[in-house]
Short mmCIF file of N, CA and C in Angstrom, two decimals:
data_model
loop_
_atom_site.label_atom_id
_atom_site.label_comp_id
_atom_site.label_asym_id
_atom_site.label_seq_id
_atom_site.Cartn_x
_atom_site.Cartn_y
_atom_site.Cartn_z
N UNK A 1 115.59 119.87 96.25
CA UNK A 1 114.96 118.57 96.14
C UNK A 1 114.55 118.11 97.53
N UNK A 2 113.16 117.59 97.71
CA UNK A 2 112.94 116.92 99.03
C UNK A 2 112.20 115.46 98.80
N UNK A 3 112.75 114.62 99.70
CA UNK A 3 112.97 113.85 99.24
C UNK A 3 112.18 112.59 100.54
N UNK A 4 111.03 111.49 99.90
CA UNK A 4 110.31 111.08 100.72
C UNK A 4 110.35 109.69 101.08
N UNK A 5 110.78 109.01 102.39
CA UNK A 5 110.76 107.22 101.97
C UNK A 5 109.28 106.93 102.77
N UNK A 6 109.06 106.33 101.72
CA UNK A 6 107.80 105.39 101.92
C UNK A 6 108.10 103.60 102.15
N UNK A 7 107.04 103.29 102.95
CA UNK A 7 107.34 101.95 103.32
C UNK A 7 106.02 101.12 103.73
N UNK A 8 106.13 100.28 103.82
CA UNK A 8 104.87 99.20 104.18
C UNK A 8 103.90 99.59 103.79
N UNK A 9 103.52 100.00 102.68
CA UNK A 9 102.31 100.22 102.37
C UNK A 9 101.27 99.38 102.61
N UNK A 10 101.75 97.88 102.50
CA UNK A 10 100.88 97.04 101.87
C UNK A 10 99.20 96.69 101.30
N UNK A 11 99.52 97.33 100.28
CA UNK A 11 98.16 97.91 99.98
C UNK A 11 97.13 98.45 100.07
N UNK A 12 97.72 99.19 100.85
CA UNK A 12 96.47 99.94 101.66
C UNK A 12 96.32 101.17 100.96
N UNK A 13 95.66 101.60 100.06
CA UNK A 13 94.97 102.55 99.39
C UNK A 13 94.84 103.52 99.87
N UNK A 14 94.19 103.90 100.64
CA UNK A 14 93.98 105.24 101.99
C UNK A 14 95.10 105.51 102.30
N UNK A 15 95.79 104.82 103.00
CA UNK A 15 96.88 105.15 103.48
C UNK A 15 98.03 105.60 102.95
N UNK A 16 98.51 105.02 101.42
CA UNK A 16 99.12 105.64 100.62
C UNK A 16 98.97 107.09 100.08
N UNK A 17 97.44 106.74 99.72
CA UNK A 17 96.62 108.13 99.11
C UNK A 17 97.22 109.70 100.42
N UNK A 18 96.65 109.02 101.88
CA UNK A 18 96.92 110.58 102.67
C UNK A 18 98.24 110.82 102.44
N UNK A 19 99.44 109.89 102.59
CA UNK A 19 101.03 110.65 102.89
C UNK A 19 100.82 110.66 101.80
N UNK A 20 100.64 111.10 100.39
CA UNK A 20 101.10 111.31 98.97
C UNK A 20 100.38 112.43 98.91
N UNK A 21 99.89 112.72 99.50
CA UNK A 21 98.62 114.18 99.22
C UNK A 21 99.59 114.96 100.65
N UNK A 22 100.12 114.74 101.84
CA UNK A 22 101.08 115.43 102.49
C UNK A 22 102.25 115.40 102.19
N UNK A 23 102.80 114.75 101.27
CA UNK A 23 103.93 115.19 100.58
C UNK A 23 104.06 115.91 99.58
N UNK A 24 103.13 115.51 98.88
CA UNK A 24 102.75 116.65 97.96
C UNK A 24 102.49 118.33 98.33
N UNK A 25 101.99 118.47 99.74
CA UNK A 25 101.64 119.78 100.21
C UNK A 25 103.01 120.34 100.72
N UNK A 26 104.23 119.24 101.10
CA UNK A 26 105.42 119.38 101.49
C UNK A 26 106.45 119.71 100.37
N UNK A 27 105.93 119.54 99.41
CA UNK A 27 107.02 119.75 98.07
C UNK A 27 107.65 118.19 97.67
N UNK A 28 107.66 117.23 98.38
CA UNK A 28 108.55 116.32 97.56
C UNK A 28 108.49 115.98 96.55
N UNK A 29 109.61 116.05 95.87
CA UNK A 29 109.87 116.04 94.27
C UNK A 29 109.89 114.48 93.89
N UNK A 30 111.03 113.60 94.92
CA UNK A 30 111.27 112.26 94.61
C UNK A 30 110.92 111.23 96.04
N UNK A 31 111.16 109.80 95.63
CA UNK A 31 110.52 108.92 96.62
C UNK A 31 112.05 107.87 96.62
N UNK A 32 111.66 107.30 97.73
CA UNK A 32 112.59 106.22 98.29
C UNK A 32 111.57 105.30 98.78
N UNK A 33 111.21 104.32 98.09
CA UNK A 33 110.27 102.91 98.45
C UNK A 33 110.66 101.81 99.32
N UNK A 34 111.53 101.41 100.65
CA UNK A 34 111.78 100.55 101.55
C UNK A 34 111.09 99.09 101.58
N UNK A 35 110.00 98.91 100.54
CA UNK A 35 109.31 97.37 99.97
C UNK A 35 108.40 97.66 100.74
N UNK A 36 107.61 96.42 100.77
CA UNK A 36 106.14 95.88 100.88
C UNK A 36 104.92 96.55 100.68
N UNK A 37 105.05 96.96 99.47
CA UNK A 37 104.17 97.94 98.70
C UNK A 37 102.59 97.13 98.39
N UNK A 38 102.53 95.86 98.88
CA UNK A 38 102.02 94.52 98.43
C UNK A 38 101.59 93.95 99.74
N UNK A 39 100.67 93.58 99.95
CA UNK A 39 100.15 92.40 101.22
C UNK A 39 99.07 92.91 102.03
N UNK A 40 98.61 91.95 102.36
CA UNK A 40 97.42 92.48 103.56
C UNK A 40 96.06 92.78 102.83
N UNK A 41 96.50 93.93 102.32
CA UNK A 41 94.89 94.93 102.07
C UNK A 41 94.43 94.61 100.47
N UNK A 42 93.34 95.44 100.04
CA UNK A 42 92.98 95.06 99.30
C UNK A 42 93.12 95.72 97.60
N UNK A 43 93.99 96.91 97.50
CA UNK A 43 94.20 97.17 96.46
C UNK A 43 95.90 97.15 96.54
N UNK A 44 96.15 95.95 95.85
CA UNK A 44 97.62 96.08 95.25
C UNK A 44 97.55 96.40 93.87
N UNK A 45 96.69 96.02 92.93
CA UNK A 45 97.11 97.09 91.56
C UNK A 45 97.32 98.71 91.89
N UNK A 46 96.47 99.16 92.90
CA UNK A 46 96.26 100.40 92.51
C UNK A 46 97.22 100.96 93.56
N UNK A 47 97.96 100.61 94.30
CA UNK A 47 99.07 100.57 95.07
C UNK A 47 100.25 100.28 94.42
N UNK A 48 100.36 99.16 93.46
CA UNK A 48 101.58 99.20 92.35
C UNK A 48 101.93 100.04 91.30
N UNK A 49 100.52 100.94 90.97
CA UNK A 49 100.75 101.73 89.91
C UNK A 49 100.97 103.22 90.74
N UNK A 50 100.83 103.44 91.95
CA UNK A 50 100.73 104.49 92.28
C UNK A 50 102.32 104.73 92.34
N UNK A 51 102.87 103.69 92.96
CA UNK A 51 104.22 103.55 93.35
C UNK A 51 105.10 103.44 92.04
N UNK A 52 104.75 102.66 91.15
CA UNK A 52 105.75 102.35 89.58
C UNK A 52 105.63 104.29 89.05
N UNK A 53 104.41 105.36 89.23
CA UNK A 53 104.83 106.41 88.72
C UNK A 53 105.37 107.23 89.49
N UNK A 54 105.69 107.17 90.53
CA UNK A 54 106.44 107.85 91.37
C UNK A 54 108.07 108.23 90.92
N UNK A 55 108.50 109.19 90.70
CA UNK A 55 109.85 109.63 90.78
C UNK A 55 110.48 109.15 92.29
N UNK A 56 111.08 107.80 91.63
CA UNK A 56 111.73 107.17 92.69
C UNK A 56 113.20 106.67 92.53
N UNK A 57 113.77 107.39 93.16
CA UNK A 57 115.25 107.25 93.32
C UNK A 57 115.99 105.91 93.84
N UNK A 58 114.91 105.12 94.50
CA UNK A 58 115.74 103.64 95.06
C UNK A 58 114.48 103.10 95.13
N UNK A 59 114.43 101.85 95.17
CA UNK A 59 113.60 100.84 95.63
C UNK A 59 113.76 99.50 96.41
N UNK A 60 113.51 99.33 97.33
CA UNK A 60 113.81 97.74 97.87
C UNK A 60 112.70 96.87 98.34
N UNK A 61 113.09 95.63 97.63
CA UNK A 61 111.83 94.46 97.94
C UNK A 61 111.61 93.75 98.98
N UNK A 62 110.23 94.44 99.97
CA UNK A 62 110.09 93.35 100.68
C UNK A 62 109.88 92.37 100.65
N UNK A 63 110.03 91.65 102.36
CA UNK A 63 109.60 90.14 102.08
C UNK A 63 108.25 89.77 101.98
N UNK A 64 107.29 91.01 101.65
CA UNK A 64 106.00 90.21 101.41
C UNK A 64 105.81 90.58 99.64
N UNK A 65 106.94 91.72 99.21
CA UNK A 65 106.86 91.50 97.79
C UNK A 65 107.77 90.43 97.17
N UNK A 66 108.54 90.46 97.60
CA UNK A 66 109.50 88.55 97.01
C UNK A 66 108.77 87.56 97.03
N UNK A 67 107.81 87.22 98.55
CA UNK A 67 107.26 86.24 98.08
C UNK A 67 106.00 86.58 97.60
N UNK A 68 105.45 87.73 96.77
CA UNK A 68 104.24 87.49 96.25
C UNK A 68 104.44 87.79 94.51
N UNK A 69 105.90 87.88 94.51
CA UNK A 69 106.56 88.15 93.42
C UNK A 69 107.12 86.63 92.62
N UNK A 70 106.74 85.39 93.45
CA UNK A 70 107.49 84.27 93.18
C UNK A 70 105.95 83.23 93.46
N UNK A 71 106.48 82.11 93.04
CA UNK A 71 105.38 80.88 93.65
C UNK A 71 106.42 80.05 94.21
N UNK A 72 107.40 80.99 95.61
CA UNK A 72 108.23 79.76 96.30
C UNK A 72 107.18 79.51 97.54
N UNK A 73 107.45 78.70 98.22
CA UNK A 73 106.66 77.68 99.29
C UNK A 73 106.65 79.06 100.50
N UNK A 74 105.66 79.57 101.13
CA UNK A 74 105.67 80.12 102.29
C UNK A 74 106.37 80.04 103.56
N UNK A 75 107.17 80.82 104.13
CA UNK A 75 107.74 80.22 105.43
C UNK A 75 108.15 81.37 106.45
N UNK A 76 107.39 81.10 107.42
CA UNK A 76 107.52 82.24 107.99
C UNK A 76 106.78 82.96 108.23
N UNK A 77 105.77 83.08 107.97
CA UNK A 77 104.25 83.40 107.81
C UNK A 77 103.26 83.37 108.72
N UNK A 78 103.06 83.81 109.32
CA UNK A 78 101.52 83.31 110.31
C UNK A 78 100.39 82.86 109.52
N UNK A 79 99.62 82.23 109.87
CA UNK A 79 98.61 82.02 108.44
C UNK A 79 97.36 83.02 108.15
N UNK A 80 97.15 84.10 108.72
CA UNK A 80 96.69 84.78 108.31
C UNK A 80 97.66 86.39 107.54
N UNK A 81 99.12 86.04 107.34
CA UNK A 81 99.92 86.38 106.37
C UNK A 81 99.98 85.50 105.38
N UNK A 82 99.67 84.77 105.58
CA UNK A 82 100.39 83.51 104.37
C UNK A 82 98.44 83.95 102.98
N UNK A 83 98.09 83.49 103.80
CA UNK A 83 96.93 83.46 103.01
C UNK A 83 96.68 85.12 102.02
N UNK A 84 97.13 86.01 102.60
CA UNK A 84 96.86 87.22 102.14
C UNK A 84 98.19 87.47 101.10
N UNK A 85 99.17 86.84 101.56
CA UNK A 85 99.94 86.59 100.28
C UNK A 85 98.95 85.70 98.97
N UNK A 86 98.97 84.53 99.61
CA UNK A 86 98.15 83.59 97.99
C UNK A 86 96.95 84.63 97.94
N UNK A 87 96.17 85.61 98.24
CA UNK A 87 95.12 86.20 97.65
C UNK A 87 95.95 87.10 96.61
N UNK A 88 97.16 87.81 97.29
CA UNK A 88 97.57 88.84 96.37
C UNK A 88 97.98 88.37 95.20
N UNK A 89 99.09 86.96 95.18
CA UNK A 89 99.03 86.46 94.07
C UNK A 89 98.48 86.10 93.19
N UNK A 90 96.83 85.63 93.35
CA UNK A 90 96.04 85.96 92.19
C UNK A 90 95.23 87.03 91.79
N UNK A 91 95.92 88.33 93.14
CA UNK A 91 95.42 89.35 91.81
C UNK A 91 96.03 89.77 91.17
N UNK A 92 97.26 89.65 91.01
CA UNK A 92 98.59 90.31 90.28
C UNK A 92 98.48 89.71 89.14
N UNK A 93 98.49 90.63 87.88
CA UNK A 93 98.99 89.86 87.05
C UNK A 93 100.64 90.07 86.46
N UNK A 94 100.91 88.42 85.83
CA UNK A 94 102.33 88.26 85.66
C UNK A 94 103.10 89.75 85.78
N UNK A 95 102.93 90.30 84.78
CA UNK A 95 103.88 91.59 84.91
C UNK A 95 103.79 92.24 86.02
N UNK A 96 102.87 93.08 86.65
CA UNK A 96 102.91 93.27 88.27
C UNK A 96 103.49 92.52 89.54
N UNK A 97 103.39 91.09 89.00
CA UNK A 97 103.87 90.39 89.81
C UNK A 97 105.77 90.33 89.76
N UNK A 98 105.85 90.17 88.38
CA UNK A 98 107.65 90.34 88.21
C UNK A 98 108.67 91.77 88.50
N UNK A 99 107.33 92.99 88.38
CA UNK A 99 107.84 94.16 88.77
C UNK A 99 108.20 93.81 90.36
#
């Protein structure tokens, strides 16, 4: 078994896409997700589904998926984080968003 942690994706499509196509050339069988699979860029569906079929052995939520997973008040944020959170939140829908 080899075994891959992925992290900060935050939606970044490309970027997911190359290490999943070099792990794949590496053999890994399973994944370890470290959060923020979510924020910034511009495909989080297709970044959530890539990640929900993954043979993944652990998962942990970042803090830009908690808060884009919730409608609590921003804090902490620079505002050009903050804002790319409220974009992601309306593209998520409910169930993506509670995953």
């Amino acid at each position: 078994m080899k075994i891959a942690v992925i992290g900060d994706i935050h939606s970044n499509l490309e970027a997911l896409t190359t290490v999943l196509r070099e792990t794949e050339r590496l053999g890994v069988t399973d994944y370890i997700c470290i959060g923020d699979t979510v924020g910034y860029n511009a495909n989080p569906h297709e970044c959530l589904e890539i990640v929900r079929n993954l043979k993944l052995l652990g998962i942990v939520m970042g803090n830009h998926d908690s808060y884009i997973g919730s409608d609590d008040e921003l804090r902490g944020f620079n505002p050009q984080a903050a804002q790319a959170v409220e974009w992601t939140r309306q593209q998520l829908t409910k169930e993506e968003r509670e995953w």
